[in-house]
Amino acid sequence: MLVLVVALLAAPLGGGSALAADRPTVKLSKAQAGTGGSVTVTGDGWRAKAILMVLICGRSTPSRGVPGGTDSCANADGRAVTADDKGSFRRELPVSEPPVPCPCVVHVSTITGPKAAADAAFQVAGHSVEPLPREAAGGRLSLLTDARLTGSDGLLTWFGAPPARELVLTVGNVGTSPVRNPVFQVGTSHGVFAPRREEQRWRGTIRPGGRARITLPVDLAAGAHGDYTVSLTYGGRVLAERPWTVGRPWGVTLFWLMLCLVVPAVLFRTGMAVVDRVRPARTAPEGRGRGRLLPAWVPRPGPSNAAHAHSRTPSPVRTVPDPGLPWFTPDTRRDTTVPDPPA
């Protein structure tokens, strides 16, 4: 009986340690380094074969996370790494100053798949340090339903027009004071690049304990295509993230293909017209009659050899005027010669 009780008490403890071990962790080879140096980042408990992004972020702590998103990180010097089959990784990260003051952390987050992140405290030597801003008190918004993107692409988008959607979600006020005309930050990111954020104000008031359906427009640049991520931030916290796959504008490709076929054809026709205009006119060969030629269907008489049958010397001939045909003009008549009968 005592053994059974000990086993039952140890089971929850073992399960809790297993859950803790499955949580992603980050460790650093050093706690401080200056710009131009490097720090070795190792991690465990990540999803197998997960693609991770390693960044140095300012105005952050491991307990608070990175409230300002990756806008407060040194994105240009970040490094990507892939976890192994056991969910571990090791990566050398160059040290660079973030765009905001410290306290700083080394922030590791997943790029694709389920979201996961972990932070480790790090000090950038020589970088300014300022106290963290106070979190806003009073009204606080929390996400109640999953955000979704509504809308579809039109014919103009197929020809390179900017893709547009609407981000729809329901938020609730979990604070003690009303929230009036909240300002959200809608960000769009492509791949591993930092999101491009735009402030958008929602007109209305959300009372404590109340909820509201928020609809915010989202658009991309003209000709954008590929996999994008739409994120919504309020009060320094990311409320929602949604993937957005934009198709390639094949209409633009078709237009350039047709242009490559039509332009050479037009140039060829124009060149042939110029050549036909500037080349010299054809002249009639010498020895041809100046009159009009007979039609091709009129039979022509062949040469007569009757006079050569009796004598080598040509016999006197008499000229008989050719009466001609009524449809021949006088300048095209020909005289025929009739030899005299032999003596």
C-alpha positions as YAML, in Angstrom:
chain: A
units: angstrom
residues:
- id: 1
  name: MET
  ca: [0.00, 0.00, 0.00]
- id: 2
  name: LEU
  ca: [2.83, 2.40, 0.83]
- id: 3
  name: VAL
  ca: [4.45, 1.71, -2.54]
- id: 4
  name: LEU
  ca: [1.18, 2.49, -4.34]
- id: 5
  name: VAL
  ca: [0.77, 5.81, -2.55]
- id: 6
  name: VAL
  ca: [4.35, 6.83, -3.40]
- id: 7
  name: ALA
  ca: [3.78, 5.93, -7.04]
- id: 8
  name: LEU
  ca: [0.60, 8.00, -7.23]
- id: 9
  name: LEU
  ca: [2.34, 11.00, -5.67]
- id: 10
  name: ALA
  ca: [5.33, 10.72, -8.01]
- id: 11
  name: ALA
  ca: [3.21, 10.48, -11.17]
- id: 12
  name: PRO
  ca: [2.05, 14.13, -11.21]
- id: 13
  name: LEU
  ca: [5.51, 15.32, -10.34]
- id: 14
  name: GLY
  ca: [7.00, 13.36, -13.22]
- id: 15
  name: GLY
  ca: [4.33, 14.68, -15.60]
- id: 16
  name: GLY
  ca: [5.01, 18.26, -14.55]
- id: 17
  name: SER
  ca: [8.72, 17.88, -15.14]
- id: 18
  name: ALA
  ca: [8.04, 16.39, -18.55]
- id: 19
  name: LEU
  ca: [5.87, 19.37, -19.48]
- id: 20
  name: ALA
  ca: [8.54, 21.74, -18.26]
- id: 21
  name: ALA
  ca: [11.15, 19.92, -20.28]
- id: 22
  name: ASP
  ca: [8.98, 20.24, -23.40]
- id: 23
  name: ARG
  ca: [8.86, 24.02, -23.10]
- id: 24
  name: PRO
  ca: [11.38, 25.69, -25.43]
- id: 25
  name: THR
  ca: [14.43, 27.12, -23.69]
- id: 26
  name: VAL
  ca: [17.32, 29.35, -24.75]
- id: 27
  name: LYS
  ca: [20.83, 29.53, -23.28]
- id: 28
  name: LEU
  ca: [23.71, 31.88, -24.08]
- id: 29
  name: SER
  ca: [27.44, 31.34, -23.93]
- id: 30
  name: LYS
  ca: [27.92, 34.79, -22.37]
- id: 31
  name: ALA
  ca: [25.63, 37.35, -20.74]
- id: 32
  name: GLN
  ca: [27.31, 40.42, -22.23]
- id: 33
  name: ALA
  ca: [29.21, 41.31, -25.40]
- id: 34
  name: GLY
  ca: [29.97, 44.40, -27.45]
- id: 35
  name: THR
  ca: [29.09, 45.29, -30.99]
- id: 36
  name: GLY
  ca: [31.21, 43.34, -33.44]
- id: 37
  name: GLY
  ca: [31.48, 40.31, -31.18]
- id: 38
  name: SER
  ca: [29.36, 37.17, -31.16]
- id: 39
  name: VAL
  ca: [27.45, 34.96, -28.76]
- id: 40
  name: THR
  ca: [26.62, 31.27, -29.08]
- id: 41
  name: VAL
  ca: [22.91, 30.54, -28.69]
- id: 42
  name: THR
  ca: [21.71, 27.04, -27.84]
- id: 43
  name: GLY
  ca: [18.17, 25.80, -27.35]
- id: 44
  name: ASP
  ca: [16.19, 22.71, -26.36]
- id: 45
  name: GLY
  ca: [12.56, 21.63, -26.30]
- id: 46
  name: TRP
  ca: [11.67, 23.04, -29.71]
- id: 47
  name: ARG
  ca: [9.60, 21.28, -32.32]
- id: 48
  name: ALA
  ca: [11.65, 18.86, -34.42]
- id: 49
  name: LYS
  ca: [12.87, 20.36, -37.70]
- id: 50
  name: ALA
  ca: [11.36, 23.74, -36.79]
- id: 51
  name: ILE
  ca: [12.79, 26.80, -38.54]
- id: 52
  name: LEU
  ca: [13.71, 29.45, -35.97]
- id: 53
  name: MET
  ca: [14.77, 33.09, -36.07]
- id: 54
  name: VAL
  ca: [17.35, 34.37, -33.55]
- id: 55
  name: LEU
  ca: [17.39, 38.14, -32.83]
- id: 56
  name: ILE
  ca: [18.72, 40.63, -30.33]
- id: 57
  name: CYS
  ca: [15.81, 42.81, -29.13]
- id: 58
  name: GLY
  ca: [15.74, 45.88, -26.93]
- id: 59
  name: ARG
  ca: [13.27, 47.17, -24.35]
- id: 60
  name: SER
  ca: [12.46, 43.58, -23.37]
- id: 61
  name: THR
  ca: [12.90, 41.11, -20.51]
- id: 62
  name: PRO
  ca: [12.46, 37.33, -20.38]
- id: 63
  name: SER
  ca: [9.40, 37.68, -18.15]
- id: 64
  name: ARG
  ca: [7.78, 40.38, -20.25]
- id: 65
  name: GLY
  ca: [8.83, 39.12, -23.64]
- id: 66
  name: VAL
  ca: [9.13, 41.42, -26.67]
- id: 67
  name: PRO
  ca: [6.02, 43.62, -26.40]
- id: 68
  name: GLY
  ca: [6.89, 45.87, -29.32]
- id: 69
  name: GLY
  ca: [7.26, 43.00, -31.75]
- id: 70
  name: THR
  ca: [10.30, 42.64, -33.95]
- id: 71
  name: ASP
  ca: [10.34, 46.40, -34.58]
- id: 72
  name: SER
  ca: [12.49, 46.64, -31.45]
- id: 73
  name: CYS
  ca: [14.98, 44.01, -32.70]
- id: 74
  name: ALA
  ca: [18.14, 44.15, -34.79]
- id: 75
  name: ASN
  ca: [16.49, 42.41, -37.75]
- id: 76
  name: ALA
  ca: [19.32, 43.01, -40.21]
- id: 77
  name: ASP
  ca: [21.74, 40.90, -38.14]
- id: 78
  name: GLY
  ca: [19.34, 38.11, -37.21]
- id: 79
  name: ARG
  ca: [20.13, 34.50, -37.99]
- id: 80
  name: ALA
  ca: [17.93, 31.57, -38.98]
- id: 81
  name: VAL
  ca: [18.48, 28.06, -37.68]
- id: 82
  name: THR
  ca: [16.72, 24.70, -37.98]
- id: 83
  name: ALA
  ca: [16.18, 22.49, -34.95]
- id: 84
  name: ASP
  ca: [17.33, 18.88, -35.16]
- id: 85
  name: ASP
  ca: [15.23, 15.75, -34.65]
- id: 86
  name: LYS
  ca: [15.40, 16.20, -30.87]
- id: 87
  name: GLY
  ca: [14.34, 19.86, -30.96]
- id: 88
  name: SER
  ca: [17.80, 21.26, -30.17]
- id: 89
  name: PHE
  ca: [19.89, 23.83, -32.01]
- id: 90
  name: ARG
  ca: [23.16, 25.73, -31.79]
- id: 91
  name: ARG
  ca: [23.83, 29.02, -33.64]
- id: 92
  name: GLU
  ca: [26.45, 31.73, -33.60]
- id: 93
  name: LEU
  ca: [24.82, 35.17, -33.43]
- id: 94
  name: PRO
  ca: [26.69, 38.44, -34.19]
- id: 95
  name: VAL
  ca: [26.16, 41.14, -31.60]
- id: 96
  name: SER
  ca: [24.60, 44.37, -32.86]
- id: 97
  name: GLU
  ca: [22.72, 47.23, -31.22]
- id: 98
  name: PRO
  ca: [18.92, 47.11, -31.41]
- id: 99
  name: PRO
  ca: [17.02, 50.24, -32.51]
- id: 100
  name: VAL
  ca: [15.70, 50.85, -28.96]
- id: 101
  name: PRO
  ca: [17.51, 51.03, -25.61]
- id: 102
  name: CYS
  ca: [18.17, 48.02, -23.38]
- id: 103
  name: PRO
  ca: [17.35, 45.98, -21.26]
- id: 104
  name: CYS
  ca: [17.83, 43.48, -24.07]
- id: 105
  name: VAL
  ca: [17.19, 39.83, -24.73]
- id: 106
  name: VAL
  ca: [18.11, 37.22, -27.29]
- id: 107
  name: HIS
  ca: [14.73, 36.39, -28.78]
- id: 108
  name: VAL
  ca: [14.12, 33.04, -30.49]
- id: 109
  name: SER
  ca: [10.82, 32.36, -32.24]
- id: 110
  name: THR
  ca: [9.42, 29.98, -34.84]
- id: 111
  name: ILE
  ca: [9.01, 31.18, -38.41]
- id: 112
  name: THR
  ca: [6.59, 28.55, -39.68]
- id: 113
  name: GLY
  ca: [4.12, 26.25, -37.97]
- id: 114
  name: PRO
  ca: [2.75, 26.67, -34.45]
- id: 115
  name: LYS
  ca: [3.95, 29.81, -32.71]
- id: 116
  name: ALA
  ca: [6.54, 29.41, -29.97]
- id: 117
  name: ALA
  ca: [9.10, 31.81, -28.50]
- id: 118
  name: ALA
  ca: [11.68, 32.02, -25.74]
- id: 119
  name: ASP
  ca: [13.99, 34.77, -24.47]
- id: 120
  name: ALA
  ca: [17.27, 34.98, -22.60]
- id: 121
  name: ALA
  ca: [18.60, 38.13, -20.92]
- id: 122
  name: PHE
  ca: [21.56, 39.72, -22.71]
- id: 123
  name: GLN
  ca: [23.44, 42.98, -22.32]
- id: 124
  name: VAL
  ca: [24.89, 44.82, -25.34]
- id: 125
  name: ALA
  ca: [28.00, 46.55, -24.02]
- id: 126
  name: GLY
  ca: [28.03, 50.27, -24.73]
- id: 127
  name: HIS
  ca: [24.34, 50.42, -25.65]
- id: 128
  name: SER
  ca: [22.05, 52.79, -23.77]
- id: 129
  name: VAL
  ca: [19.83, 51.45, -20.99]
- id: 130
  name: GLU
  ca: [16.51, 53.03, -20.03]
- id: 131
  name: PRO
  ca: [13.70, 51.96, -17.69]
- id: 132
  name: LEU
  ca: [10.92, 49.97, -19.24]
- id: 133
  name: PRO
  ca: [7.75, 51.96, -19.99]
- id: 134
  name: ARG
  ca: [4.84, 51.32, -17.70]
- id: 135
  name: GLU
  ca: [2.12, 49.10, -18.97]
- id: 136
  name: ALA
  ca: [-1.12, 50.89, -19.67]
- id: 137
  name: ALA
  ca: [-3.58, 50.63, -16.79]
- id: 138
  name: GLY
  ca: [-7.33, 50.79, -16.94]
- id: 139
  name: GLY
  ca: [-8.92, 49.44, -20.11]
- id: 140
  name: ARG
  ca: [-7.30, 46.42, -21.69]
- id: 141
  name: LEU
  ca: [-8.35, 44.59, -24.82]
- id: 142
  name: SER
  ca: [-8.17, 40.86, -25.18]
- id: 143
  name: LEU
  ca: [-8.89, 38.64, -28.17]
- id: 144
  name: LEU
  ca: [-12.12, 36.68, -27.79]
- id: 145
  name: THR
  ca: [-12.45, 34.97, -31.19]
- id: 146
  name: ASP
  ca: [-9.87, 33.94, -33.75]
- id: 147
  name: ALA
  ca: [-9.11, 36.58, -36.33]
- id: 148
  name: ARG
  ca: [-9.88, 35.82, -39.96]
- id: 149
  name: LEU
  ca: [-9.22, 37.44, -43.30]
- id: 150
  name: THR
  ca: [-12.24, 38.06, -45.50]
- id: 151
  name: GLY
  ca: [-12.45, 39.09, -49.14]
- id: 152
  name: SER
  ca: [-11.12, 37.78, -52.43]
- id: 153
  name: ASP
  ca: [-8.99, 38.87, -55.35]
- id: 154
  name: GLY
  ca: [-10.54, 40.41, -58.45]
- id: 155
  name: LEU
  ca: [-9.58, 40.57, -62.09]
- id: 156
  name: LEU
  ca: [-7.39, 43.64, -61.56]
- id: 157
  name: THR
  ca: [-5.40, 41.78, -58.91]
- id: 158
  name: TRP
  ca: [-4.60, 39.16, -61.56]
- id: 159
  name: PHE
  ca: [-2.99, 41.99, -63.52]
- id: 160
  name: GLY
  ca: [-0.91, 43.33, -60.60]
- id: 161
  name: ALA
  ca: [-3.36, 45.49, -58.62]
- id: 162
  name: PRO
  ca: [-2.70, 45.64, -54.84]
- id: 163
  name: PRO
  ca: [-4.31, 42.66, -53.03]
- id: 164
  name: ALA
  ca: [-6.72, 43.70, -50.27]
- id: 165
  name: ARG
  ca: [-8.48, 41.92, -47.42]
- id: 166
  name: GLU
  ca: [-10.32, 42.75, -44.20]
- id: 167
  name: LEU
  ca: [-9.13, 41.52, -40.81]
- id: 168
  name: VAL
  ca: [-12.17, 40.61, -38.71]
- id: 169
  name: LEU
  ca: [-11.98, 39.71, -35.00]
- id: 170
  name: THR
  ca: [-13.86, 40.15, -31.74]
- id: 171
  name: VAL
  ca: [-12.15, 41.77, -28.74]
- id: 172
  name: GLY
  ca: [-13.27, 42.26, -25.18]
- id: 173
  name: ASN
  ca: [-12.38, 44.87, -22.56]
- id: 174
  name: VAL
  ca: [-10.98, 43.03, -19.53]
- id: 175
  name: GLY
  ca: [-9.93, 46.25, -17.78]
- id: 176
  name: THR
  ca: [-11.69, 48.55, -15.35]
- id: 177
  name: SER
  ca: [-12.19, 51.57, -17.60]
- id: 178
  name: PRO
  ca: [-13.70, 52.02, -21.06]
- id: 179
  name: VAL
  ca: [-11.54, 52.03, -24.16]
- id: 180
  name: ARG
  ca: [-12.44, 54.83, -26.56]
- id: 181
  name: ASN
  ca: [-11.34, 54.90, -30.20]
- id: 182
  name: PRO
  ca: [-8.51, 52.35, -29.80]
- id: 183
  name: VAL
  ca: [-5.57, 52.58, -32.19]
- id: 184
  name: PHE
  ca: [-4.39, 49.24, -33.59]
- id: 185
  name: GLN
  ca: [-1.23, 48.46, -35.50]
- id: 186
  name: VAL
  ca: [-1.74, 46.19, -38.51]
- id: 187
  name: GLY
  ca: [1.48, 44.65, -39.77]
- id: 188
  name: THR
  ca: [2.24, 42.59, -42.87]
- id: 189
  name: SER
  ca: [5.45, 40.58, -43.18]
- id: 190
  name: HIS
  ca: [6.82, 38.48, -46.03]
- id: 191
  name: GLY
  ca: [8.96, 35.50, -45.09]
- id: 192
  name: VAL
  ca: [11.55, 36.29, -42.42]
- id: 193
  name: PHE
  ca: [11.42, 40.06, -42.93]
- id: 194
  name: ALA
  ca: [10.17, 42.40, -40.24]
- id: 195
  name: PRO
  ca: [6.50, 43.38, -40.53]
- id: 196
  name: ARG
  ca: [5.51, 46.69, -42.06]
- id: 197
  name: ARG
  ca: [3.07, 48.20, -39.57]
- id: 198
  name: GLU
  ca: [0.38, 50.79, -40.12]
- id: 199
  name: GLU
  ca: [-1.69, 52.47, -37.43]
- id: 200
  name: GLN
  ca: [-5.47, 52.26, -37.84]
- id: 201
  name: ARG
  ca: [-8.05, 53.77, -35.49]
- id: 202
  name: TRP
  ca: [-11.31, 51.99, -34.74]
- id: 203
  name: ARG
  ca: [-14.13, 54.40, -33.98]
- id: 204
  name: GLY
  ca: [-16.16, 53.39, -30.97]
- id: 205
  name: THR
  ca: [-16.14, 52.74, -27.22]
- id: 206
  name: ILE
  ca: [-15.72, 49.38, -25.51]
- id: 207
  name: ARG
  ca: [-16.99, 49.42, -21.94]
- id: 208
  name: PRO
  ca: [-15.47, 47.25, -19.15]
- id: 209
  name: GLY
  ca: [-16.64, 43.70, -19.65]
- id: 210
  name: GLY
  ca: [-17.99, 44.53, -23.11]
- id: 211
  name: ARG
  ca: [-17.00, 43.23, -26.49]
- id: 212
  name: ALA
  ca: [-16.81, 44.62, -30.01]
- id: 213
  name: ARG
  ca: [-16.39, 43.26, -33.51]
- id: 214
  name: ILE
  ca: [-13.39, 44.90, -35.15]
- id: 215
  name: THR
  ca: [-12.95, 45.13, -38.93]
- id: 216
  name: LEU
  ca: [-9.71, 46.62, -40.25]
- id: 217
  name: PRO
  ca: [-8.56, 46.86, -43.89]
- id: 218
  name: VAL
  ca: [-5.32, 45.18, -44.92]
- id: 219
  name: ASP
  ca: [-3.61, 45.72, -48.25]
- id: 220
  name: LEU
  ca: [-0.27, 44.92, -49.87]
- id: 221
  name: ALA
  ca: [1.87, 46.60, -52.48]
- id: 222
  name: ALA
  ca: [1.09, 46.25, -56.19]
- id: 223
  name: GLY
  ca: [2.34, 43.01, -57.68]
- id: 224
  name: ALA
  ca: [2.84, 41.34, -54.28]
- id: 225
  name: HIS
  ca: [2.70, 37.53, -54.25]
- id: 226
  name: GLY
  ca: [3.81, 34.72, -51.98]
- id: 227
  name: ASP
  ca: [3.25, 33.85, -48.31]
- id: 228
  name: TYR
  ca: [2.53, 36.77, -45.97]
- id: 229
  name: THR
  ca: [1.66, 37.05, -42.28]
- id: 230
  name: VAL
  ca: [-0.85, 39.61, -41.02]
- id: 231
  name: SER
  ca: [-0.46, 40.61, -37.36]
- id: 232
  name: LEU
  ca: [-2.54, 42.88, -35.14]
- id: 233
  name: THR
  ca: [-0.89, 44.72, -32.24]
- id: 234
  name: TYR
  ca: [-2.49, 46.80, -29.48]
- id: 235
  name: GLY
  ca: [-0.74, 48.32, -26.49]
- id: 236
  name: GLY
  ca: [2.55, 46.68, -27.40]
- id: 237
  name: ARG
  ca: [0.99, 43.19, -27.41]
- id: 238
  name: VAL
  ca: [0.29, 41.04, -30.45]
- id: 239
  name: LEU
  ca: [-3.40, 40.16, -30.39]
- id: 240
  name: ALA
  ca: [-3.66, 38.03, -33.52]
- id: 241
  name: GLU
  ca: [-1.67, 36.67, -36.45]
- id: 242
  name: ARG
  ca: [-3.05, 35.18, -39.64]
- id: 243
  name: PRO
  ca: [-1.29, 33.70, -42.71]
- id: 244
  name: TRP
  ca: [-2.12, 35.07, -46.14]
- id: 245
  name: THR
  ca: [-1.11, 33.37, -49.37]
- id: 246
  name: VAL
  ca: [-1.23, 35.69, -52.39]
- id: 247
  name: GLY
  ca: [-1.21, 34.18, -55.88]
- id: 248
  name: ARG
  ca: [1.15, 35.32, -58.60]
- id: 249
  name: PRO
  ca: [-0.26, 37.99, -60.98]
- id: 250
  name: TRP
  ca: [-0.13, 35.87, -64.14]
- id: 251
  name: GLY
  ca: [-1.90, 38.60, -66.12]
- id: 252
  name: VAL
  ca: [1.28, 40.70, -66.00]
- id: 253
  name: THR
  ca: [3.32, 37.76, -67.31]
- id: 254
  name: LEU
  ca: [0.79, 37.22, -70.11]
- id: 255
  name: PHE
  ca: [0.91, 40.91, -71.01]
- id: 256
  name: TRP
  ca: [4.70, 40.94, -71.35]
- id: 257
  name: LEU
  ca: [4.61, 37.71, -73.35]
- id: 258
  name: MET
  ca: [2.11, 39.17, -75.82]
- id: 259
  name: LEU
  ca: [4.13, 42.38, -75.98]
- id: 260
  name: CYS
  ca: [7.25, 40.40, -76.93]
- id: 261
  name: LEU
  ca: [5.31, 38.83, -79.81]
- id: 262
  name: VAL
  ca: [3.44, 41.88, -81.09]
- id: 263
  name: VAL
  ca: [6.29, 44.40, -81.08]
- id: 264
  name: PRO
  ca: [8.65, 42.34, -83.33]
- id: 265
  name: ALA
  ca: [5.75, 41.69, -85.74]
- id: 266
  name: VAL
  ca: [4.94, 45.41, -85.98]
- id: 267
  name: LEU
  ca: [8.59, 46.31, -86.51]
- id: 268
  name: PHE
  ca: [8.90, 43.68, -89.25]
- id: 269
  name: ARG
  ca: [5.82, 44.96, -91.10]
- id: 270
  name: THR
  ca: [7.01, 48.54, -90.78]
- id: 271
  name: GLY
  ca: [10.46, 47.65, -92.11]
- id: 272
  name: MET
  ca: [9.03, 45.79, -95.10]
- id: 273
  name: ALA
  ca: [6.79, 48.76, -95.93]
- id: 274
  name: VAL
  ca: [9.79, 51.12, -95.85]
- id: 275
  name: VAL
  ca: [11.86, 48.79, -98.05]
- id: 276
  name: ASP
  ca: [9.01, 48.48, -100.57]
- id: 277
  name: ARG
  ca: [8.71, 52.27, -100.74]
- id: 278
  name: VAL
  ca: [12.40, 53.15, -101.21]
- id: 279
  name: ARG
  ca: [13.43, 50.41, -103.68]
- id: 280
  name: PRO
  ca: [13.66, 51.49, -107.42]
- id: 281
  name: ALA
  ca: [10.81, 50.71, -109.84]
- id: 282
  name: ARG
  ca: [11.23, 47.90, -112.39]
- id: 283
  name: THR
  ca: [11.97, 48.89, -116.04]
- id: 284
  name: ALA
  ca: [10.92, 46.94, -119.15]
- id: 285
  name: PRO
  ca: [13.75, 45.03, -120.91]
- id: 286
  name: GLU
  ca: [15.05, 46.40, -124.23]
- id: 287
  name: GLY
  ca: [13.79, 44.79, -127.42]
- id: 288
  name: ARG
  ca: [10.22, 44.48, -126.23]
- id: 289
  name: GLY
  ca: [7.52, 46.21, -128.23]
- id: 290
  name: ARG
  ca: [6.20, 49.46, -127.01]
- id: 291
  name: GLY
  ca: [2.65, 48.40, -127.67]
- id: 292
  name: ARG
  ca: [0.49, 46.44, -125.38]
- id: 293
  name: LEU
  ca: [1.26, 42.74, -125.21]
- id: 294
  name: LEU
  ca: [-1.22, 40.16, -126.43]
- id: 295
  name: PRO
  ca: [-3.14, 38.26, -123.81]
- id: 296
  name: ALA
  ca: [-1.66, 34.93, -122.83]
- id: 297
  name: TRP
  ca: [-4.69, 32.99, -124.12]
- id: 298
  name: VAL
  ca: [-4.33, 34.25, -127.77]
- id: 299
  name: PRO
  ca: [-2.49, 31.62, -129.92]
- id: 300
  name: ARG
  ca: [0.55, 32.89, -131.79]
- id: 301
  name: PRO
  ca: [1.39, 31.59, -135.30]
- id: 302
  name: GLY
  ca: [4.63, 29.71, -135.62]
- id: 303
  name: PRO
  ca: [7.32, 30.39, -138.26]
- id: 304
  name: SER
  ca: [6.60, 29.02, -141.80]
- id: 305
  name: ASN
  ca: [9.25, 26.79, -143.46]
- id: 306
  name: ALA
  ca: [7.31, 26.08, -146.73]
- id: 307
  name: ALA
  ca: [9.67, 28.30, -148.82]
- id: 308
  name: HIS
  ca: [12.72, 26.31, -147.73]
- id: 309
  name: ALA
  ca: [11.20, 23.08, -148.87]
- id: 310
  name: HIS
  ca: [11.79, 23.86, -152.63]
- id: 311
  name: SER
  ca: [14.81, 26.16, -152.70]
- id: 312
  name: ARG
  ca: [17.51, 27.47, -150.45]
- id: 313
  name: THR
  ca: [17.01, 31.00, -151.75]
- id: 314
  name: PRO
  ca: [13.97, 32.69, -150.40]
- id: 315
  name: SER
  ca: [11.23, 33.21, -152.95]
- id: 316
  name: PRO
  ca: [9.70, 36.54, -153.49]
- id: 317
  name: VAL
  ca: [6.85, 37.06, -151.14]
- id: 318
  name: ARG
  ca: [3.95, 39.31, -151.28]
- id: 319
  name: THR
  ca: [2.57, 41.16, -148.41]
- id: 320
  name: VAL
  ca: [-1.04, 40.65, -147.54]
- id: 321
  name: PRO
  ca: [-2.40, 43.04, -145.00]
- id: 322
  name: ASP
  ca: [-3.68, 41.35, -141.93]
- id: 323
  name: PRO
  ca: [-7.30, 42.25, -141.49]
- id: 324
  name: GLY
  ca: [-6.83, 41.94, -137.74]
- id: 325
  name: LEU
  ca: [-9.34, 41.13, -135.16]
- id: 326
  name: PRO
  ca: [-11.94, 43.62, -134.07]
- id: 327
  name: TRP
  ca: [-10.80, 43.70, -130.46]
- id: 328
  name: PHE
  ca: [-7.17, 44.48, -131.30]
- id: 329
  name: THR
  ca: [-6.03, 48.09, -131.51]
- id: 330
  name: PRO
  ca: [-4.27, 49.24, -134.71]
- id: 331
  name: ASP
  ca: [-0.91, 49.61, -133.02]
- id: 332
  name: THR
  ca: [-0.87, 45.92, -132.12]
- id: 333
  name: ARG
  ca: [-1.65, 44.50, -135.59]
- id: 334
  name: ARG
  ca: [1.01, 42.39, -137.26]
- id: 335
  name: ASP
  ca: [1.58, 41.89, -141.04]
- id: 336
  name: THR
  ca: [1.82, 38.33, -142.18]
- id: 337
  name: THR
  ca: [3.84, 37.32, -145.26]
- id: 338
  name: VAL
  ca: [2.50, 34.82, -147.77]
- id: 339
  name: PRO
  ca: [5.09, 33.28, -150.10]
- id: 340
  name: ASP
  ca: [4.39, 33.23, -153.91]
- id: 341
  name: PRO
  ca: [3.61, 29.89, -155.43]
- id: 342
  name: PRO
  ca: [6.58, 28.19, -157.00]
- id: 343
  name: ALA
  ca: [7.05, 28.63, -160.76]
...
